[in-house]
XYZ file of C-alpha atoms in Angstrom:
658
model
C -28.551 34.151 64.840
C -32.331 34.137 64.964
C -34.272 37.123 63.750
C -37.993 37.738 63.960
C -39.893 36.786 60.813
C -40.261 39.507 58.216
C -43.342 39.650 55.992
C -42.847 39.121 52.265
C -43.204 42.353 50.259
C -43.761 42.945 46.558
C -43.559 46.135 44.466
C -46.906 47.271 43.221
C -48.047 49.576 40.474
C -51.124 50.987 42.137
C -51.377 54.757 41.704
C -51.638 57.165 44.604
C -55.042 58.206 43.351
C -56.304 54.632 43.402
C -55.134 54.228 46.986
C -56.867 57.415 48.027
C -60.059 56.342 46.310
C -59.866 52.937 47.930
C -59.210 54.358 51.375
C -55.736 52.745 51.523
C -53.680 55.917 51.150
C -55.701 58.833 52.431
C -54.456 62.389 52.671
C -55.188 64.865 55.478
C -58.562 64.418 57.095
C -58.576 60.613 56.859
C -58.676 60.282 60.630
C -61.112 63.087 61.406
C -63.942 62.507 63.850
C -66.938 60.917 62.200
C -64.909 58.768 59.838
C -66.530 55.334 59.588
C -64.934 52.607 61.705
C -62.069 50.927 59.872
C -62.253 47.317 58.786
C -60.003 45.059 60.864
C -57.432 44.173 58.169
C -56.807 47.872 57.466
C -56.402 49.172 61.003
C -52.620 49.438 60.868
C -52.620 51.199 57.509
C -55.196 53.700 58.754
C -53.208 54.240 61.961
C -50.175 55.122 59.850
C -52.223 57.524 57.718
C -53.759 59.138 60.785
C -50.346 59.637 62.395
C -48.996 61.117 59.167
C -51.892 63.569 59.176
C -51.473 64.401 62.888
C -47.759 65.184 62.555
C -47.826 66.638 59.004
C -45.673 63.926 57.475
C -46.061 62.894 53.818
C -47.889 59.547 54.109
C -45.576 57.844 51.637
C -42.587 58.662 53.861
C -44.130 57.331 57.069
C -45.382 54.144 55.424
C -42.038 53.501 53.744
C -40.180 54.152 56.999
C -42.373 51.736 58.931
C -41.962 49.184 56.167
C -38.182 49.450 56.444
C -38.248 49.115 60.227
C -40.727 46.272 60.680
C -42.257 45.252 57.346
C -45.382 46.802 58.948
C -45.579 43.990 61.520
C -46.436 44.697 65.150
C -44.855 41.463 66.435
C -47.456 41.136 69.151
C -45.814 43.694 71.422
C -42.651 41.598 71.720
C -39.221 43.171 71.201
C -37.130 42.357 68.167
C -33.645 40.971 68.551
C -32.554 44.605 68.216
C -34.663 45.596 71.253
C -37.211 47.468 69.128
C -40.990 47.478 69.533
C -43.897 47.765 67.156
C -44.341 48.883 63.550
C -42.015 51.857 64.103
C -39.349 49.791 65.892
C -39.001 52.130 68.866
C -36.030 50.862 70.861
C -35.881 50.248 74.594
C -32.928 47.948 75.271
C -32.581 46.794 78.875
C -29.510 45.454 80.686
C -31.246 42.068 80.767
C -31.416 42.040 76.954
C -27.671 42.642 76.738
C -27.000 40.039 79.438
C -28.611 37.329 77.345
C -28.283 38.691 73.799
C -25.340 38.741 71.443
C -23.271 40.615 74.030
C -23.633 37.782 76.541
C -22.608 40.353 79.164
C -24.145 38.643 82.207
C -22.063 39.397 85.284
C -20.271 42.407 83.845
C -20.034 45.443 86.075
C -20.525 47.806 83.104
C -23.806 46.243 81.982
C -25.823 49.375 82.828
C -23.396 51.524 80.849
C -23.588 49.240 77.814
C -27.388 49.554 77.839
C -27.451 53.333 78.295
C -26.623 54.423 74.725
C -29.320 56.907 73.538
C -29.781 55.012 70.247
C -31.091 52.096 72.295
C -33.916 54.163 73.837
C -35.897 55.972 71.142
C -39.088 54.750 72.818
C -38.412 57.001 75.795
C -37.929 60.020 73.534
C -41.211 59.194 71.774
C -42.965 59.005 75.149
C -41.742 62.499 76.020
C -42.896 63.896 72.667
C -46.374 62.344 72.753
C -47.121 62.106 76.473
C -48.073 58.453 75.921
C -47.096 55.836 78.516
C -44.044 53.778 77.590
C -46.064 50.605 78.052
C -48.548 51.738 75.405
C -45.719 52.534 73.010
C -44.450 48.969 73.456
C -47.724 47.080 73.335
C -50.237 49.146 71.328
C -49.580 49.446 67.606
C -51.498 52.707 67.191
C -49.594 54.342 70.046
C -46.312 53.001 68.676
C -47.044 54.480 65.254
C -47.901 57.852 66.779
C -44.657 57.746 68.772
C -42.570 57.012 65.692
C -44.305 59.748 63.724
C -43.707 62.266 66.512
C -40.038 61.335 66.567
C -39.640 61.670 62.797
C -41.464 65.020 62.723
C -39.277 66.346 65.557
C -36.159 65.394 63.595
C -37.532 67.147 60.484
C -38.335 70.360 62.362
C -34.856 70.416 63.884
C -33.322 69.928 60.452
C -35.363 72.232 58.170
C -37.507 74.261 60.568
C -40.856 72.772 59.562
C -42.692 69.770 58.115
C -42.827 70.280 54.320
C -45.334 68.399 52.182
C -42.693 67.326 49.645
C -41.436 63.790 50.470
C -38.064 64.612 48.889
C -37.366 67.055 51.745
C -37.507 64.319 54.421
C -34.305 62.473 53.519
C -32.271 63.912 56.391
C -34.918 63.199 59.034
C -35.306 59.631 57.806
C -31.530 59.183 57.956
C -31.494 60.467 61.531
C -34.323 58.084 62.478
C -31.876 55.240 61.807
C -29.832 56.399 64.851
C -26.674 55.676 62.859
C -23.493 57.407 63.981
C -21.747 56.905 60.631
C -22.865 59.008 57.659
C -22.644 56.094 55.225
C -24.817 53.860 57.405
C -27.446 56.589 57.873
C -27.482 57.313 54.137
C -27.853 53.612 53.329
C -30.884 53.422 55.620
C -32.501 56.495 54.053
C -31.749 55.209 50.551
C -33.593 51.967 51.320
C -36.607 53.888 52.627
C -36.779 56.074 49.537
C -36.369 53.074 47.248
C -39.592 51.847 48.837
C -41.174 55.270 48.312
C -40.226 55.161 44.640
C -41.048 51.500 44.033
C -44.007 50.939 46.353
C -44.706 47.873 48.456
C -47.494 45.576 49.546
C -47.737 43.086 52.408
C -50.048 40.999 54.518
C -48.564 40.724 57.984
C -48.605 37.663 60.209
C -51.580 39.036 62.154
C -53.625 39.567 58.979
C -53.102 43.283 58.426
C -53.064 44.272 54.752
C -51.039 47.317 53.760
C -50.202 48.934 50.430
C -47.988 51.775 49.360
C -48.264 53.050 45.796
C -45.067 53.632 43.881
C -43.972 57.273 43.594
C -41.184 57.028 41.011
C -40.901 60.787 40.575
C -39.714 61.381 44.174
C -36.020 62.316 44.149
C -34.817 62.802 47.738
C -32.455 65.624 48.612
C -29.467 63.499 49.660
C -27.472 66.653 50.472
C -29.409 66.864 53.741
C -27.264 64.066 55.152
C -24.380 66.490 55.617
C -26.419 68.688 57.966
C -26.550 65.798 60.452
C -22.775 66.120 60.952
C -22.286 62.379 61.338
C -18.958 60.591 61.375
C -17.468 59.786 58.007
C -16.024 56.363 57.340
C -12.262 56.302 57.177
C -10.974 56.221 53.653
C -8.439 53.646 54.821
C -11.055 51.153 56.006
C -10.073 47.920 54.317
C -11.391 44.408 54.360
C -9.513 41.531 55.935
C -10.175 38.713 53.503
C -8.190 36.339 51.307
C -7.789 37.295 47.663
C -10.011 34.380 46.632
C -13.107 35.862 48.310
C -15.297 38.731 47.030
C -15.256 40.964 50.090
C -16.727 44.383 50.921
C -16.940 46.339 54.166
C -20.145 47.664 55.741
C -19.854 48.986 59.278
C -21.799 47.007 61.848
C -23.820 48.503 64.664
C -21.633 50.715 66.871
C -23.424 49.398 69.974
C -22.987 45.777 68.850
C -19.369 45.455 69.908
C -16.344 47.136 71.437
C -13.176 48.645 69.962
C -10.055 46.764 70.953
C -6.604 45.902 69.662
C -6.637 42.131 69.630
C -4.292 40.274 69.847
C -1.682 43.020 70.266
C -3.269 44.056 73.585
C -2.860 40.582 75.046
C -6.346 39.255 74.232
C -5.841 36.038 72.310
C -8.010 35.084 69.338
C -8.377 31.310 69.530
C -11.855 30.475 68.209
C -13.867 30.965 65.006
C -17.649 30.670 65.418
C -19.932 29.625 62.549
C -23.492 31.059 62.598
C -26.484 31.330 60.336
C -28.501 34.506 59.966
C -32.012 33.043 59.984
C -32.547 35.506 57.124
C -31.387 36.406 53.647
C -27.963 37.952 53.073
C -29.189 41.478 52.363
C -31.584 41.460 55.294
C -28.858 40.132 57.569
C -26.335 42.787 56.593
C -28.963 45.520 56.924
C -30.052 44.257 60.330
C -26.504 43.989 61.663
C -25.723 47.487 60.325
C -28.745 48.886 62.163
C -27.142 51.244 64.701
C -29.621 50.219 67.388
C -28.757 46.520 67.065
C -26.929 45.373 70.225
C -25.403 42.456 68.314
C -22.842 42.310 65.533
C -20.490 39.935 63.745
C -17.179 40.165 61.978
C -18.291 38.647 58.658
C -21.502 37.792 56.784
C -21.394 35.146 54.025
C -23.947 34.990 51.199
C -25.230 31.856 49.490
C -23.178 32.863 46.444
C -19.974 33.120 48.464
C -19.760 36.916 48.628
C -18.627 38.293 51.984
C -19.399 41.479 53.869
C -17.024 42.318 56.697
C -18.758 44.374 59.379
C -16.311 44.545 62.296
C -12.484 44.672 62.130
C -10.954 41.504 63.541
C -9.058 43.495 66.149
C -12.378 44.575 67.666
C -14.847 42.563 69.744
C -18.179 41.712 68.109
C -21.188 40.676 70.197
C -22.087 37.577 68.211
C -21.824 34.507 70.438
C -24.139 35.321 73.352
C -21.233 34.968 75.807
C -18.842 37.821 76.556
C -15.886 35.554 77.345
C -16.440 33.752 74.035
C -16.808 37.065 72.178
C -13.561 38.267 73.721
C -11.533 35.514 72.072
C -13.394 34.759 68.865
C -14.270 35.843 65.345
C -17.871 35.370 64.191
C -18.993 34.415 60.672
C -22.719 34.580 59.864
C -24.202 32.713 56.890
C -27.256 33.355 54.791
C -29.702 30.594 55.608
C -32.198 29.063 58.003
C -31.202 26.338 60.459
C -34.565 24.564 60.137
C -34.453 24.397 56.345
C -31.791 21.790 55.845
C -28.737 21.390 53.727
C -30.149 23.226 50.694
C -29.562 26.552 52.459
C -25.825 25.989 52.791
C -24.419 26.108 49.270
C -21.106 24.806 48.066
C -20.140 28.406 47.297
C -20.678 29.213 50.973
C -18.670 26.240 52.147
C -15.729 26.970 49.871
C -15.640 30.733 50.446
C -15.992 30.242 54.207
C -13.210 27.659 54.169
C -10.926 30.127 52.374
C -11.817 32.823 54.898
C -11.325 30.545 57.905
C -7.944 29.326 56.640
C -6.874 32.942 56.136
C -7.967 33.938 59.653
C -6.477 30.823 61.248
C -3.116 31.542 59.641
C -3.167 35.175 60.794
C -4.067 34.474 64.405
C -2.701 30.991 64.978
C -6.103 29.343 65.417
C -5.818 25.539 65.099
C -7.906 24.110 62.288
C -9.953 21.566 64.212
C -13.481 21.227 65.592
C -12.333 22.338 69.006
C -11.390 25.795 67.708
C -13.780 26.105 64.742
C -17.188 25.695 66.356
C -20.854 26.450 65.832
C -22.897 29.019 67.697
C -24.751 26.013 69.111
C -21.531 24.838 70.773
C -20.884 28.048 72.765
C -21.285 27.859 76.548
C -24.154 29.672 78.219
C -22.641 32.516 80.305
C -24.720 31.750 83.407
C -27.287 29.251 84.649
C -30.354 31.244 83.630
C -29.226 31.680 80.021
C -28.074 28.182 79.039
C -31.480 26.898 77.900
C -32.042 29.878 75.595
C -28.685 29.802 73.810
C -28.898 29.761 70.023
C -28.763 26.493 68.071
C -27.476 27.646 64.668
C -26.057 26.685 62.225
C -28.043 23.587 63.108
C -28.169 19.996 61.954
C -27.574 20.754 58.266
C -24.104 22.287 58.410
C -21.889 19.486 57.044
C -18.982 19.684 59.462
C -17.156 16.719 57.925
C -17.198 18.332 54.473
C -16.265 21.741 55.842
C -13.301 20.424 57.826
C -12.112 18.562 54.726
C -12.212 21.837 52.782
C -10.039 23.317 55.532
C -7.545 20.529 54.905
C -8.232 19.258 58.418
C -10.615 16.290 58.291
C -11.264 14.572 61.597
C -8.569 11.913 61.900
C -8.270 8.810 64.040
C -8.708 5.049 63.864
C -11.959 3.640 62.401
C -12.456 0.841 64.922
C -14.741 -0.215 67.727
C -13.776 1.972 70.688
C -12.962 0.695 74.163
C -13.879 2.177 77.579
C -11.478 4.949 78.575
C -10.602 5.858 74.999
C -11.467 9.150 73.345
C -13.689 9.144 70.276
C -14.559 11.864 67.783
C -18.126 11.753 66.463
C -17.956 11.233 62.672
C -21.298 10.214 61.125
C -21.389 10.309 57.337
C -23.510 13.355 56.548
C -24.831 11.878 53.303
C -25.925 8.590 54.862
C -26.887 9.878 58.315
C -30.626 10.518 57.971
C -32.253 11.548 61.246
C -35.870 12.194 62.205
C -36.800 15.391 64.015
C -39.716 17.728 64.522
C -39.855 21.273 63.116
C -42.427 23.713 64.531
C -43.528 27.171 63.350
C -41.377 28.958 65.935
C -38.296 27.161 64.547
C -38.829 28.529 61.040
C -38.835 32.325 60.590
C -39.756 32.041 56.906
C -43.326 31.070 57.803
C -43.169 27.951 55.623
C -43.859 25.622 58.564
C -47.524 26.031 59.484
C -47.733 23.230 62.072
C -45.273 21.030 63.935
C -44.080 18.495 61.378
C -41.913 15.379 61.535
C -39.073 15.569 59.039
C -36.255 13.309 57.911
C -33.068 14.824 56.579
C -29.324 14.415 56.399
C -27.799 15.525 59.684
C -24.443 16.196 61.334
C -25.268 14.539 64.678
C -26.076 11.282 66.426
C -29.000 11.049 68.844
C -28.111 10.165 72.433
C -30.251 7.834 74.544
C -30.429 6.875 78.191
C -29.899 3.154 77.450
C -28.535 1.040 74.562
C -31.833 0.679 72.729
C -33.695 2.506 69.959
C -36.736 2.557 72.217
C -34.911 4.163 75.160
C -35.737 7.831 75.876
C -33.549 10.505 74.384
C -31.229 12.136 76.895
C -32.634 15.423 78.219
C -30.237 18.266 78.933
C -30.654 19.469 82.498
C -30.896 23.129 81.480
C -33.748 22.419 79.065
C -35.619 19.482 80.608
C -34.520 19.242 84.244
C -34.659 15.536 84.984
C -36.991 14.770 82.077
C -36.227 13.103 78.739
C -35.127 14.918 75.638
C -37.090 15.334 72.422
C -36.467 15.102 68.688
C -37.368 18.783 68.251
C -34.945 20.385 65.806
C -33.896 23.010 68.374
C -33.340 20.483 71.208
C -29.553 20.464 71.084
C -29.264 18.646 74.422
C -29.832 15.146 73.024
C -27.266 15.268 70.217
C -23.506 14.836 69.792
C -22.188 16.595 66.719
C -19.607 15.723 64.088
C -16.083 16.466 65.283
C -16.916 16.660 68.978
C -14.822 14.455 71.263
C -15.891 12.390 74.278
C -14.497 9.724 76.590
C -15.981 6.252 76.165
C -17.743 4.982 79.295
C -18.948 1.562 78.104
C -19.507 -0.536 74.983
C -22.329 -3.087 74.501
C -22.526 -4.848 71.155
C -23.376 -2.140 68.566
C -23.847 0.597 71.154
C -21.277 3.018 72.551
C -21.711 5.022 75.758
C -19.818 8.251 76.489
C -19.662 10.621 79.434
C -21.897 13.523 78.492
C -23.441 16.288 80.614
C -22.744 14.435 83.860
C -24.358 11.203 82.655
C -23.665 8.043 80.676
C -25.442 8.331 77.306
C -25.661 5.851 74.426
C -25.636 6.007 70.629
C -25.814 3.334 67.953
C -22.297 2.789 66.622
C -22.052 -0.583 64.857
C -18.426 -1.477 64.179
C -17.371 2.039 65.179
C -19.108 3.388 62.069
C -19.872 6.803 63.606
C -16.626 7.423 65.490
C -12.861 7.660 65.171
C -10.598 6.771 68.088
C -8.446 9.755 69.008
C -5.087 10.043 70.735
C -2.911 12.946 71.806
C -5.812 14.808 73.440
C -6.157 15.770 77.094
C -8.582 13.865 79.319
C -9.943 15.861 82.261
C -11.049 14.230 85.545
C -11.872 15.623 89.005
C -8.728 15.730 91.125
C -10.584 14.556 94.261
C -13.595 12.515 95.256
C -16.113 15.360 94.932
C -17.883 16.638 91.824
C -16.215 19.607 90.135
C -18.063 22.827 89.292
C -18.345 24.101 85.722
C -18.632 27.677 84.474
C -19.801 29.550 81.401
C -17.230 32.365 81.553
C -13.589 32.858 82.527
C -13.237 36.060 84.530
C -10.467 36.766 87.082
C -11.211 36.729 90.799
C -12.548 39.991 92.215
C -9.355 40.679 94.154
C -7.324 40.521 90.932
C -8.963 43.612 89.398
C -7.074 46.908 89.819
C -8.765 49.635 91.824
C -11.258 51.632 89.777
C -12.214 48.768 87.458
C -15.516 47.066 88.194
C -14.986 43.335 88.616
C -17.060 40.959 86.502
C -18.583 38.080 88.437
C -19.278 34.447 87.657
C -20.882 31.536 89.451
C -20.948 27.799 88.741
C -23.538 26.558 86.272
C -26.037 25.177 88.744
C -27.293 22.267 86.633
C -23.885 20.978 85.561
C -20.817 19.401 87.180
C -18.207 16.725 86.512
C -18.905 13.882 88.973
C -16.047 11.824 90.367
C -15.379 8.848 88.125
C -16.319 10.625 84.900
C -13.930 12.034 82.297
C -14.183 14.670 79.572
C -11.987 15.976 76.772
C -10.317 19.395 76.948
C -10.757 21.318 73.731
C -7.582 23.332 74.299
C -4.807 23.918 76.833
C -5.689 25.703 80.048
C -5.766 29.493 79.609
C -5.564 32.339 82.101
C -8.778 34.050 83.139
C -9.126 37.537 81.690
C -11.363 40.562 81.188
C -11.400 43.740 79.124
C -12.469 47.370 79.649
C -13.028 49.294 76.413
C -13.231 52.724 78.053
C -9.556 52.558 78.998
C -8.339 49.636 76.937
C -7.315 47.855 80.128
C -6.850 44.086 79.991
C -6.943 42.198 83.295
C -5.201 38.820 83.380
C -6.011 36.567 86.326
C -3.680 34.217 88.178
C -5.842 31.136 87.670
C -6.264 29.033 84.563
C -9.326 27.274 83.184
C -9.780 24.379 80.781
C -12.512 24.473 78.151
C -14.043 20.992 77.950
C -16.519 19.328 75.607
C -19.137 18.771 78.293
C -22.239 18.102 76.204
C -23.358 19.577 72.897
C -21.816 22.776 74.276
C -18.509 23.473 75.937
C -18.028 24.519 79.552
C -15.096 25.775 81.623
C -13.441 24.273 84.680
C -10.634 25.572 86.902
C -7.380 23.758 86.131
C -6.622 23.365 89.848
C -9.829 21.329 90.310
C -8.932 18.618 87.792
C -6.180 16.341 86.582
C -5.237 16.352 82.914
C -3.656 13.354 81.187
C -2.961 12.749 77.529
C -4.628 9.801 75.815
C -1.972 7.581 74.239
C -2.119 4.400 72.180
C -0.257 1.170 72.996
C -0.285 -2.310 71.507
C 0.391 -4.945 74.122
C -0.741 -8.356 75.351
C -0.816 -10.129 71.974
C -2.577 -7.373 70.106
C -5.017 -6.262 72.827
C -5.425 -2.502 72.561
C -5.141 -0.390 75.724
C -5.150 3.325 76.462
C -2.871 4.834 79.073
C -2.086 8.318 80.291
C 1.011 9.959 78.887
C 4.199 9.391 80.798
C 4.186 5.600 80.500
C 5.670 5.292 77.016
C 6.237 8.337 74.781
C 4.166 8.165 71.607
C 3.408 10.575 68.829
C -0.170 11.912 68.845
C -2.377 11.130 65.884
C -4.428 13.775 64.085
């Protein structure tokens, strides 16, 4: 998961009087006509003070609220991953955001309904209160601040009948501003805001704005106000689903970031576990995913120390993978860390605690412990053609898949030998010895530690793929990212890499180079003596059943005619840039499964009559209709005086390896 960069904040001990004297925390009258023009670095602070004065809000409350929502950053008028705008994080989530966000709901007939929740549209309410155009509330920081202040003041008047000067009397309004439906979540939000009121904060934002809030340690908010909001109370029976070896707590995720279900009892299989990273710290990640306006969620969040927060029951669907079909059948685990920062961000405590959690979940739901069922967010298929290029690339190059699978008791097995054409190989570079060169740019690193695009060498979980068997040959360029052009060594360019544990069919071998079928092409990687691969048997090889190329898909919905009357049919179309050409072969990551769909309003599950294979097509998986391909099992035979050959199953029965 990638979140927008948050500014670093520090408690300060500056008194309220000093801020007033310095013009950094003015009381009423600070924005009156005739006030000298503000200096550029203080414009946002003065806009907050002016809005507090206009709407009779204690300045400390408005500044602390804005700090909680955005760290006082305007983000250049761009929406956050939660669909919020500006320093006050006014939300305006569109169907397009849900189509390509964590929901991955492209093609769903209920997309408009998913995007219609009032908590996702506080910007519209602010526009009605202020009379300001919605565009201004999105793009102009001053307008956005006025809109947020108007919204907060309206909540306060509805709650207590006025706008008191005492900050302690604004607890309930601040809690309501969170848009949380659960009382505990709203109270947690308000508690964080008032911790900032009591402790103060200081920040310089990415666009150079300097803001300060003096500590007010004597403010004791009236937490009893939360009850007047009449929010839902968390069930006393809410329990975590974790192994006894893991420190686990439960914090409810965003109610609009998923769907209630009854998996797998309702017929929806759980067959995949997806590993993510937060692109943030643990606390910030949990807080962001608990934000009731966040249209994404996850089942679990793992800290660097190995502590776990469960946020969605496993029976329910979390919008974590950016693909609704993938969400339907998976469990998501986020990790504290940054994909661009390398192996130091993934601690041994994380690896071991996550391994314990994954083994527990796999045993409960019958998920095979292999790299075809335990995957990264960067391996998930794009749901439609327009969204493939923008799919997330976490947990990135630094997640040591070989080590993690060993902790699961399921290391990648197979024969360490030079592969032959037609055989299946698993990619197995040694993480410790596999140092790769790549470029990291500022947009890849939300911590702000990368000021310019920089070449970096680090241990990595992948091999680079080239268009010819030479170190000077261009990197392969994924069609969704580069069209017909070459790939790059940019850290987020997943299209030119094959990752540890992924399986491919060998197309050709030349000296120390191995070619595999990958993304509709023959691509090469340096593999002296089979050092970076293991030969695999007992897996299904998929080929087109005829002489024409076979279409690939990013979702697995039933045909329109298979939906009962009254249920809107989801739609899907072939991924326009991808296909399996005749003569090429790919590895199925699991047996063919029936197409399906789910409707949370009624709990209806629709099972289609067709089946689809999931195949390892490139760095990501893709889906293909079973009727369009032939599937044979790779087997191992020793014949002809020790010459190794591979044949489809059915010739001579053999036991699969690994």
